[in-house]
Amino acid sequence: MGHFSTLSIVLIAIGSHLSESTAVMLRGNEERNETITLDDGATLGKMPSFEYDVELVAKTFDWSEEDAQMHMTIQASFSSLVEKLEKMTNFADSEMAMNPGDCVTIYFKDKVPPDAEREIKVFENENSVDVATKVTKLSMSEQEDRAEKIADALNSLKFSSVGYSIGPGDVLIVNAVPPEDTDYEDTPDPGTDEVDLNVLDDIALEIFSSLMAQSINIQDTVNYDKVNQVANSNNGPKDKVGNQITNDYVPYDQLRNFLYGVRLFLSREDEGDTDFHTYGGRQIRSGTSQCTTGFTVVRSNGATTGVATAAHCTGMNMYDASPPTFDYLTFWQAQHNGNWGDFEWHTTPHIEPPEYWASPTQRRFVNAIDNSFSRNNVVCGYSRRRGLRFCDRIYRTNVRQGGTRRLIAMRNRNMVGGDSGGPWSFGTTAAGLVKGAKVIWFRWRDTWSRASYIPLGISGVIVRTT
């Protein structure tokens, strides 16, 4: 083209609802969010960042500000719990409460470990919130393995635009465009966002029965031998390539287990994925193309600082500086667009402080990085192109979009072209960088890369904090 002082009200109001670690974290944010004067004359002193976003959440979901404050404080504490639990091998997923005062949910494969039970009990006592625990057939890591095997198998059959989203309770939604020489029809809208785990996806069964008959190996996941014998029975219906489908052959039952919770979303409209083409939250461009910077970054040794954007913003290296500074070139350093998200970083000839633009008139410090997310978590985004800050709930915490994995998907779409790389956050905590949007289960949804995954994709580079 640039907050938290009344949090004491929250601490008094909720008392034991706030854990000690969360209280320390939030007080730290409060102390660092003094009024600052920006180089364009705007100030951050009118309302602290946390309070501003809480007010936005209250308006978005029609809650009182008191309920919104309590809900977001509980969410911060729940995220700290999930960060501990997801390190356990049989962790499956987690869900934040949809509304203030509702219970939260943790999913584990087979049973809840004793260590997890102890951590959950501490959380309940400190926050006066009930935790529901549910068991699943698969852990999160097993869900990822299954999803990748299905994606590889569909690619081998010439399906295109293959992606997926992993949901709580063994749910796996796989999207793909069928080959032109097949007669698969577009998946009809069931009129509900929920997946009935007791109903098997017939199309998925047909496709994978034929794959097994062709000796496509999914043995490591379903744990059985001689997968090509599935079509040897003379009983039961045939799939579209003429192979028998039967319940009385053991591998078929194991195939049903493999496909438990799987739903195929088939569409011949190849428009299901979209990537949107020095402080974070500013424009970075090349010619007529443009993206948005997310957060400033630093090498872990502290020697070099820079700014991050999306890796698919290839070649964009002109930074839109705040007046009266003239625009200047950035210098590409490294990128990652794969297993850990979609991001790259550039150095600049200017200082890169740990600050980002959260709206057209708000520049905030970055005091922390969010390391853990659950379904229904509320996170706020900044659409630079629309000049809009907004908040939304998380829909899925593990999404593949094209070749990019482990993305977050929101319930709605608010970002537009040119927002790629821009910041997702809450208060002064960095959450992620805009990837784009994806159709998941009949609806366009914003997608973004986790800021905490940047060092996993680009070794030694992390989001800069105060």
PDB file of N, CA and C in Angstrom, residues 362-448:
ATOM      1  N   GLN A 362      -4.861  -2.808   9.330  1.00  0.00           N
ATOM      2  CA  GLN A 362      -4.280  -3.385  10.545  1.00  0.00           C
ATOM      3  C   GLN A 362      -3.010  -4.148  10.232  1.00  0.00           C
ATOM      4  N   ARG A 363      -1.939  -3.703  10.828  1.00  0.00           N
ATOM      5  CA  ARG A 363      -0.700  -4.482  10.785  1.00  0.00           C
ATOM      6  C   ARG A 363      -0.421  -4.978  12.196  1.00  0.00           C
ATOM      7  N   ARG A 364      -0.198  -6.264  12.322  1.00  0.00           N
ATOM      8  CA  ARG A 364      -0.088  -6.882  13.641  1.00  0.00           C
ATOM      9  C   ARG A 364       1.270  -7.552  13.826  1.00  0.00           C
ATOM     10  N   PHE A 365       1.682  -7.669  15.085  1.00  0.00           N
ATOM     11  CA  PHE A 365       2.820  -8.510  15.409  1.00  0.00           C
ATOM     12  C   PHE A 365       2.458  -9.975  15.193  1.00  0.00           C
ATOM     13  N   VAL A 366       3.453 -10.809  14.964  1.00  0.00           N
ATOM     14  CA  VAL A 366       3.286 -12.264  15.014  1.00  0.00           C
ATOM     15  C   VAL A 366       3.969 -12.730  16.288  1.00  0.00           C
ATOM     16  N   ASN A 367       3.177 -13.115  17.269  1.00  0.00           N
ATOM     17  CA  ASN A 367       3.715 -13.514  18.571  1.00  0.00           C
ATOM     18  C   ASN A 367       3.834 -15.019  18.737  1.00  0.00           C
ATOM     19  N   ALA A 368       3.122 -15.784  17.888  1.00  0.00           N
ATOM     20  CA  ALA A 368       3.136 -17.243  18.044  1.00  0.00           C
ATOM     21  C   ALA A 368       2.720 -17.892  16.737  1.00  0.00           C
ATOM     22  N   ILE A 369       2.976 -19.202  16.640  1.00  0.00           N
ATOM     23  CA  ILE A 369       2.585 -20.008  15.489  1.00  0.00           C
ATOM     24  C   ILE A 369       1.666 -21.116  15.988  1.00  0.00           C
ATOM     25  N   ASP A 370       0.518 -21.271  15.369  1.00  0.00           N
ATOM     26  CA  ASP A 370      -0.417 -22.332  15.757  1.00  0.00           C
ATOM     27  C   ASP A 370       0.089 -23.669  15.219  1.00  0.00           C
ATOM     28  N   ASN A 371       0.264 -24.639  16.113  1.00  0.00           N
ATOM     29  CA  ASN A 371       0.850 -25.925  15.734  1.00  0.00           C
ATOM     30  C   ASN A 371      -0.166 -27.036  15.544  1.00  0.00           C
ATOM     31  N   SER A 372      -1.410 -26.814  15.946  1.00  0.00           N
ATOM     32  CA  SER A 372      -2.380 -27.902  15.915  1.00  0.00           C
ATOM     33  C   SER A 372      -3.766 -27.361  15.580  1.00  0.00           C
ATOM     34  N   PHE A 373      -4.510 -28.143  14.767  1.00  0.00           N
ATOM     35  CA  PHE A 373      -5.835 -27.714  14.333  1.00  0.00           C
ATOM     36  C   PHE A 373      -6.815 -28.875  14.428  1.00  0.00           C
ATOM     37  N   SER A 374      -8.065 -28.539  14.695  1.00  0.00           N
ATOM     38  CA  SER A 374      -9.132 -29.528  14.782  1.00  0.00           C
ATOM     39  C   SER A 374     -10.290 -29.091  13.889  1.00  0.00           C
ATOM     40  N   ARG A 375     -11.078 -30.079  13.456  1.00  0.00           N
ATOM     41  CA  ARG A 375     -12.313 -29.761  12.750  1.00  0.00           C
ATOM     42  C   ARG A 375     -13.149 -28.816  13.620  1.00  0.00           C
ATOM     43  N   ASN A 376     -13.739 -27.809  13.007  1.00  0.00           N
ATOM     44  CA  ASN A 376     -14.579 -26.783  13.646  1.00  0.00           C
ATOM     45  C   ASN A 376     -13.792 -25.666  14.316  1.00  0.00           C
ATOM     46  N   ASN A 377     -12.446 -25.745  14.357  1.00  0.00           N
ATOM     47  CA  ASN A 377     -11.696 -24.593  14.851  1.00  0.00           C
ATOM     48  C   ASN A 377     -12.061 -23.355  14.036  1.00  0.00           C
ATOM     49  N   VAL A 378     -12.131 -22.218  14.702  1.00  0.00           N
ATOM     50  CA  VAL A 378     -12.382 -20.951  14.016  1.00  0.00           C
ATOM     51  C   VAL A 378     -11.045 -20.275  13.727  1.00  0.00           C
ATOM     52  N   VAL A 379     -10.820 -19.928  12.467  1.00  0.00           N
ATOM     53  CA  VAL A 379      -9.606 -19.232  12.033  1.00  0.00           C
ATOM     54  C   VAL A 379     -10.043 -18.085  11.127  1.00  0.00           C
ATOM     55  N   CYS A 380      -9.264 -17.003  11.109  1.00  0.00           N
ATOM     56  CA  CYS A 380      -9.616 -15.838  10.303  1.00  0.00           C
ATOM     57  C   CYS A 380      -8.624 -15.659   9.156  1.00  0.00           C
ATOM     58  N   GLY A 381      -9.121 -15.229   8.028  1.00  0.00           N
ATOM     59  CA  GLY A 381      -8.289 -15.000   6.857  1.00  0.00           C
ATOM     60  C   GLY A 381      -8.379 -13.551   6.404  1.00  0.00           C
ATOM     61  N   TYR A 382      -7.368 -13.149   5.622  1.00  0.00           N
ATOM     62  CA  TYR A 382      -7.372 -11.807   5.041  1.00  0.00           C
ATOM     63  C   TYR A 382      -7.314 -11.940   3.524  1.00  0.00           C
ATOM     64  N   SER A 383      -8.417 -11.584   2.865  1.00  0.00           N
ATOM     65  CA  SER A 383      -8.443 -11.527   1.409  1.00  0.00           C
ATOM     66  C   SER A 383      -7.984 -10.131   0.992  1.00  0.00           C
ATOM     67  N   ARG A 384      -6.726 -10.032   0.587  1.00  0.00           N
ATOM     68  CA  ARG A 384      -6.195  -8.726   0.186  1.00  0.00           C
ATOM     69  C   ARG A 384      -6.945  -8.175  -1.017  1.00  0.00           C
ATOM     70  N   ARG A 385      -7.286  -9.059  -1.969  1.00  0.00           N
ATOM     71  CA  ARG A 385      -7.967  -8.601  -3.176  1.00  0.00           C
ATOM     72  C   ARG A 385      -9.357  -8.044  -2.876  1.00  0.00           C
ATOM     73  N   ARG A 386     -10.011  -8.573  -1.881  1.00  0.00           N
ATOM     74  CA  ARG A 386     -11.351  -8.086  -1.524  1.00  0.00           C
ATOM     75  C   ARG A 386     -11.302  -7.015  -0.436  1.00  0.00           C
ATOM     76  N   GLY A 387     -10.114  -6.813   0.161  1.00  0.00           N
ATOM     77  CA  GLY A 387     -10.004  -5.859   1.263  1.00  0.00           C
ATOM     78  C   GLY A 387     -10.824  -6.288   2.456  1.00  0.00           C
ATOM     79  N   LEU A 388     -10.846  -7.604   2.732  1.00  0.00           N
ATOM     80  CA  LEU A 388     -11.779  -8.158   3.713  1.00  0.00           C
ATOM     81  C   LEU A 388     -11.081  -9.102   4.679  1.00  0.00           C
ATOM     82  N   ARG A 389     -11.311  -8.893   5.965  1.00  0.00           N
ATOM     83  CA  ARG A 389     -10.935  -9.880   6.980  1.00  0.00           C
ATOM     84  C   ARG A 389     -12.207 -10.607   7.398  1.00  0.00           C
ATOM     85  N   PHE A 390     -12.143 -11.923   7.514  1.00  0.00           N
ATOM     86  CA  PHE A 390     -13.325 -12.742   7.815  1.00  0.00           C
ATOM     87  C   PHE A 390     -12.894 -13.934   8.655  1.00  0.00           C
ATOM     88  N   CYS A 391     -13.844 -14.618   9.264  1.00  0.00           N
ATOM     89  CA  CYS A 391     -13.563 -15.814  10.058  1.00  0.00           C
ATOM     90  C   CYS A 391     -14.457 -16.958   9.592  1.00  0.00           C
ATOM     91  N   ASP A 392     -13.964 -18.184   9.723  1.00  0.00           N
ATOM     92  CA  ASP A 392     -14.712 -19.362   9.279  1.00  0.00           C
ATOM     93  C   ASP A 392     -14.260 -20.562  10.104  1.00  0.00           C
ATOM     94  N   ARG A 393     -15.045 -21.645  10.032  1.00  0.00           N
ATOM     95  CA  ARG A 393     -14.688 -22.885  10.725  1.00  0.00           C
ATOM     96  C   ARG A 393     -13.901 -23.811   9.804  1.00  0.00           C
ATOM     97  N   ILE A 394     -13.019 -24.604  10.401  1.00  0.00           N
ATOM     98  CA  ILE A 394     -12.288 -25.631   9.658  1.00  0.00           C
ATOM     99  C   ILE A 394     -13.221 -26.787   9.326  1.00  0.00           C
ATOM    100  N   TYR A 395     -13.165 -27.246   8.077  1.00  0.00           N
ATOM    101  CA  TYR A 395     -13.965 -28.390   7.628  1.00  0.00           C
ATOM    102  C   TYR A 395     -13.160 -29.685   7.681  1.00  0.00           C
ATOM    103  N   ARG A 396     -11.929 -29.668   7.181  1.00  0.00           N
ATOM    104  CA  ARG A 396     -11.046 -30.833   7.199  1.00  0.00           C
ATOM    105  C   ARG A 396      -9.626 -30.385   7.518  1.00  0.00           C
ATOM    106  N   THR A 397      -8.895 -31.219   8.250  1.00  0.00           N
ATOM    107  CA  THR A 397      -7.526 -30.875   8.648  1.00  0.00           C
ATOM    108  C   THR A 397      -6.464 -31.620   7.850  1.00  0.00           C
ATOM    109  N   ASN A 398      -6.877 -32.468   6.906  1.00  0.00           N
ATOM    110  CA  ASN A 398      -5.894 -33.212   6.117  1.00  0.00           C
ATOM    111  C   ASN A 398      -6.445 -33.396   4.707  1.00  0.00           C
ATOM    112  N   VAL A 399      -6.011 -32.526   3.790  1.00  0.00           N
ATOM    113  CA  VAL A 399      -6.566 -32.472   2.441  1.00  0.00           C
ATOM    114  C   VAL A 399      -5.448 -32.542   1.415  1.00  0.00           C
ATOM    115  N   ARG A 400      -5.685 -33.279   0.332  1.00  0.00           N
ATOM    116  CA  ARG A 400      -4.771 -33.272  -0.807  1.00  0.00           C
ATOM    117  C   ARG A 400      -5.443 -32.530  -1.961  1.00  0.00           C
ATOM    118  N   GLN A 401      -4.751 -31.540  -2.488  1.00  0.00           N
ATOM    119  CA  GLN A 401      -5.223 -30.758  -3.624  1.00  0.00           C
ATOM    120  C   GLN A 401      -4.161 -30.837  -4.714  1.00  0.00           C
ATOM    121  N   GLY A 402      -4.459 -31.584  -5.782  1.00  0.00           N
ATOM    122  CA  GLY A 402      -3.421 -31.859  -6.777  1.00  0.00           C
ATOM    123  C   GLY A 402      -2.302 -32.646  -6.122  1.00  0.00           C
ATOM    124  N   GLY A 403      -1.067 -32.182  -6.267  1.00  0.00           N
ATOM    125  CA  GLY A 403       0.064 -32.852  -5.640  1.00  0.00           C
ATOM    126  C   GLY A 403       0.413 -32.300  -4.275  1.00  0.00           C
ATOM    127  N   THR A 404      -0.396 -31.381  -3.756  1.00  0.00           N
ATOM    128  CA  THR A 404      -0.107 -30.753  -2.468  1.00  0.00           C
ATOM    129  C   THR A 404      -0.899 -31.442  -1.366  1.00  0.00           C
ATOM    130  N   ARG A 405      -0.207 -31.853  -0.304  1.00  0.00           N
ATOM    131  CA  ARG A 405      -0.835 -32.633   0.757  1.00  0.00           C
ATOM    132  C   ARG A 405      -0.889 -31.862   2.073  1.00  0.00           C
ATOM    133  N   ARG A 406      -1.656 -32.447   2.997  1.00  0.00           N
ATOM    134  CA  ARG A 406      -1.766 -31.977   4.382  1.00  0.00           C
ATOM    135  C   ARG A 406      -2.210 -30.515   4.479  1.00  0.00           C
ATOM    136  N   LEU A 407      -3.161 -30.158   3.623  1.00  0.00           N
ATOM    137  CA  LEU A 407      -3.742 -28.828   3.657  1.00  0.00           C
ATOM    138  C   LEU A 407      -4.917 -28.774   4.621  1.00  0.00           C
ATOM    139  N   ILE A 408      -5.281 -27.571   5.023  1.00  0.00           N
ATOM    140  CA  ILE A 408      -6.498 -27.313   5.791  1.00  0.00           C
ATOM    141  C   ILE A 408      -7.574 -26.840   4.814  1.00  0.00           C
ATOM    142  N   ALA A 409      -8.810 -27.319   4.986  1.00  0.00           N
ATOM    143  CA  ALA A 409      -9.940 -26.835   4.192  1.00  0.00           C
ATOM    144  C   ALA A 409     -10.975 -26.226   5.127  1.00  0.00           C
ATOM    145  N   MET A 410     -11.528 -25.093   4.721  1.00  0.00           N
ATOM    146  CA  MET A 410     -12.543 -24.406   5.512  1.00  0.00           C
ATOM    147  C   MET A 410     -13.938 -24.808   5.032  1.00  0.00           C
ATOM    148  N   ARG A 411     -14.946 -24.386   5.744  1.00  0.00           N
ATOM    149  CA  ARG A 411     -16.311 -24.749   5.370  1.00  0.00           C
ATOM    150  C   ARG A 411     -16.810 -23.966   4.155  1.00  0.00           C
ATOM    151  N   ASN A 412     -16.262 -22.782   3.926  1.00  0.00           N
ATOM    152  CA  ASN A 412     -16.754 -21.936   2.853  1.00  0.00           C
ATOM    153  C   ASN A 412     -15.594 -21.406   2.017  1.00  0.00           C
ATOM    154  N   ARG A 413     -15.933 -20.712   0.952  1.00  0.00           N
ATOM    155  CA  ARG A 413     -14.922 -20.054   0.126  1.00  0.00           C
ATOM    156  C   ARG A 413     -15.097 -18.543   0.231  1.00  0.00           C
ATOM    157  N   ASN A 414     -14.037 -17.860   0.652  1.00  0.00           N
ATOM    158  CA  ASN A 414     -14.035 -16.410   0.754  1.00  0.00           C
ATOM    159  C   ASN A 414     -12.876 -15.772   0.002  1.00  0.00           C
ATOM    160  N   MET A 415     -11.797 -16.540  -0.242  1.00  0.00           N
ATOM    161  CA  MET A 415     -10.640 -16.018  -0.947  1.00  0.00           C
ATOM    162  C   MET A 415     -10.910 -15.977  -2.453  1.00  0.00           C
ATOM    163  N   VAL A 416     -10.131 -15.133  -3.161  1.00  0.00           N
ATOM    164  CA  VAL A 416     -10.275 -14.997  -4.611  1.00  0.00           C
ATOM    165  C   VAL A 416      -8.888 -14.989  -5.246  1.00  0.00           C
ATOM    166  N   GLY A 417      -8.852 -14.971  -6.591  1.00  0.00           N
ATOM    167  CA  GLY A 417      -7.596 -14.948  -7.304  1.00  0.00           C
ATOM    168  C   GLY A 417      -6.719 -13.785  -6.877  1.00  0.00           C
ATOM    169  N   GLY A 418      -5.426 -14.050  -6.669  1.00  0.00           N
ATOM    170  CA  GLY A 418      -4.491 -13.036  -6.195  1.00  0.00           C
ATOM    171  C   GLY A 418      -4.250 -13.096  -4.709  1.00  0.00           C
ATOM    172  N   ASP A 419      -5.086 -13.875  -3.962  1.00  0.00           N
ATOM    173  CA  ASP A 419      -4.906 -14.005  -2.510  1.00  0.00           C
ATOM    174  C   ASP A 419      -3.906 -15.101  -2.144  1.00  0.00           C
ATOM    175  N   SER A 420      -3.469 -15.911  -3.112  1.00  0.00           N
ATOM    176  CA  SER A 420      -2.551 -17.015  -2.819  1.00  0.00           C
ATOM    177  C   SER A 420      -1.343 -16.535  -2.024  1.00  0.00           C
ATOM    178  N   GLY A 421      -1.000 -17.316  -0.993  1.00  0.00           N
ATOM    179  CA  GLY A 421       0.144 -16.992  -0.156  1.00  0.00           C
ATOM    180  C   GLY A 421      -0.186 -16.116   1.022  1.00  0.00           C
ATOM    181  N   GLY A 422      -1.398 -15.524   1.034  1.00  0.00           N
ATOM    182  CA  GLY A 422      -1.774 -14.593   2.086  1.00  0.00           C
ATOM    183  C   GLY A 422      -2.003 -15.260   3.436  1.00  0.00           C
ATOM    184  N   PRO A 423      -2.181 -14.458   4.491  1.00  0.00           N
ATOM    185  CA  PRO A 423      -2.194 -14.991   5.860  1.00  0.00           C
ATOM    186  C   PRO A 423      -3.551 -15.475   6.367  1.00  0.00           C
ATOM    187  N   TRP A 424      -3.533 -16.623   7.026  1.00  0.00           N
ATOM    188  CA  TRP A 424      -4.602 -17.087   7.906  1.00  0.00           C
ATOM    189  C   TRP A 424      -4.062 -16.982   9.325  1.00  0.00           C
ATOM    190  N   SER A 425      -4.887 -16.499  10.253  1.00  0.00           N
ATOM    191  CA  SER A 425      -4.378 -16.222  11.593  1.00  0.00           C
ATOM    192  C   SER A 425      -5.538 -16.072  12.567  1.00  0.00           C
ATOM    193  N   PHE A 426      -5.177 -15.866  13.830  1.00  0.00           N
ATOM    194  CA  PHE A 426      -6.160 -15.397  14.815  1.00  0.00           C
ATOM    195  C   PHE A 426      -5.396 -14.545  15.810  1.00  0.00           C
ATOM    196  N   GLY A 427      -5.865 -13.309  16.009  1.00  0.00           N
ATOM    197  CA  GLY A 427      -5.130 -12.397  16.872  1.00  0.00           C
ATOM    198  C   GLY A 427      -3.736 -12.175  16.316  1.00  0.00           C
ATOM    199  N   THR A 428      -2.733 -12.488  17.115  1.00  0.00           N
ATOM    200  CA  THR A 428      -1.347 -12.349  16.682  1.00  0.00           C
ATOM    201  C   THR A 428      -0.680 -13.708  16.495  1.00  0.00           C
ATOM    202  N   THR A 429      -1.484 -14.742  16.308  1.00  0.00           N
ATOM    203  CA  THR A 429      -0.961 -16.090  16.090  1.00  0.00           C
ATOM    204  C   THR A 429      -1.085 -16.463  14.621  1.00  0.00           C
ATOM    205  N   ALA A 430       0.035 -16.827  13.993  1.00  0.00           N
ATOM    206  CA  ALA A 430       0.052 -17.238  12.586  1.00  0.00           C
ATOM    207  C   ALA A 430      -0.493 -18.652  12.457  1.00  0.00           C
ATOM    208  N   ALA A 431      -1.409 -18.849  11.516  1.00  0.00           N
ATOM    209  CA  ALA A 431      -1.977 -20.176  11.277  1.00  0.00           C
ATOM    210  C   ALA A 431      -1.467 -20.767   9.971  1.00  0.00           C
ATOM    211  N   GLY A 432      -1.573 -20.025   8.849  1.00  0.00           N
ATOM    212  CA  GLY A 432      -1.158 -20.609   7.585  1.00  0.00           C
ATOM    213  C   GLY A 432      -1.146 -19.624   6.436  1.00  0.00           C
ATOM    214  N   LEU A 433      -0.861 -20.160   5.231  1.00  0.00           N
ATOM    215  CA  LEU A 433      -0.765 -19.384   4.005  1.00  0.00           C
ATOM    216  C   LEU A 433      -1.773 -19.910   2.988  1.00  0.00           C
ATOM    217  N   VAL A 434      -2.455 -18.999   2.307  1.00  0.00           N
ATOM    218  CA  VAL A 434      -3.488 -19.363   1.341  1.00  0.00           C
ATOM    219  C   VAL A 434      -2.917 -20.271   0.245  1.00  0.00           C
ATOM    220  N   LYS A 435      -3.579 -21.394  -0.001  1.00  0.00           N
ATOM    221  CA  LYS A 435      -3.304 -22.249  -1.150  1.00  0.00           C
ATOM    222  C   LYS A 435      -4.241 -21.888  -2.299  1.00  0.00           C
ATOM    223  N   GLY A 436      -5.544 -21.951  -2.041  1.00  0.00           N
ATOM    224  CA  GLY A 436      -6.538 -21.653  -3.067  1.00  0.00           C
ATOM    225  C   GLY A 436      -7.898 -22.094  -2.607  1.00  0.00           C
ATOM    226  N   ALA A 437      -8.589 -22.894  -3.435  1.00  0.00           N
ATOM    227  CA  ALA A 437      -9.914 -23.411  -3.087  1.00  0.00           C
ATOM    228  C   ALA A 437     -10.107 -24.761  -3.749  1.00  0.00           C
ATOM    229  N   LYS A 438     -10.978 -25.563  -3.163  1.00  0.00           N
ATOM    230  CA  LYS A 438     -11.209 -26.915  -3.655  1.00  0.00           C
ATOM    231  C   LYS A 438     -12.666 -27.287  -3.430  1.00  0.00           C
ATOM    232  N   VAL A 439     -13.252 -27.997  -4.385  1.00  0.00           N
ATOM    233  CA  VAL A 439     -14.589 -28.542  -4.185  1.00  0.00           C
ATOM    234  C   VAL A 439     -14.464 -29.836  -3.381  1.00  0.00           C
ATOM    235  N   ILE A 440     -15.024 -29.831  -2.187  1.00  0.00           N
ATOM    236  CA  ILE A 440     -15.061 -31.021  -1.340  1.00  0.00           C
ATOM    237  C   ILE A 440     -16.519 -31.274  -0.979  1.00  0.00           C
ATOM    238  N   TRP A 441     -17.004 -32.398  -1.422  1.00  0.00           N
ATOM    239  CA  TRP A 441     -18.383 -32.801  -1.124  1.00  0.00           C
ATOM    240  C   TRP A 441     -19.376 -31.709  -1.530  1.00  0.00           C
ATOM    241  N   PHE A 442     -19.322 -31.346  -2.842  1.00  0.00           N
ATOM    242  CA  PHE A 442     -20.310 -30.501  -3.493  1.00  0.00           C
ATOM    243  C   PHE A 442     -20.251 -29.024  -3.100  1.00  0.00           C
ATOM    244  N   ARG A 443     -19.110 -28.590  -2.549  1.00  0.00           N
ATOM    245  CA  ARG A 443     -19.030 -27.186  -2.144  1.00  0.00           C
ATOM    246  C   ARG A 443     -17.599 -26.681  -2.265  1.00  0.00           C
ATOM    247  N   TRP A 444     -17.448 -25.463  -2.805  1.00  0.00           N
ATOM    248  CA  TRP A 444     -16.135 -24.819  -2.832  1.00  0.00           C
ATOM    249  C   TRP A 444     -15.728 -24.439  -1.416  1.00  0.00           C
ATOM    250  N   ARG A 445     -14.442 -24.710  -1.103  1.00  0.00           N
ATOM    251  CA  ARG A 445     -13.935 -24.415   0.239  1.00  0.00           C
ATOM    252  C   ARG A 445     -12.521 -23.849   0.126  1.00  0.00           C
ATOM    253  N   ASP A 446     -12.206 -22.828   0.937  1.00  0.00           N
ATOM    254  CA  ASP A 446     -10.851 -22.299   0.985  1.00  0.00           C
ATOM    255  C   ASP A 446      -9.888 -23.370   1.474  1.00  0.00           C
ATOM    256  N   THR A 447      -8.675 -23.366   0.927  1.00  0.00           N
ATOM    257  CA  THR A 447      -7.621 -24.288   1.384  1.00  0.00           C
ATOM    258  C   THR A 447      -6.363 -23.487   1.696  1.00  0.00           C
ATOM    259  N   TRP A 448      -5.595 -23.978   2.682  1.00  0.00           N
ATOM    260  CA  TRP A 448      -4.358 -23.292   3.052  1.00  0.00           C
ATOM    261  C   TRP A 448      -3.346 -24.243   3.679  1.00  0.00           C
TER     262      TRP A 448
END
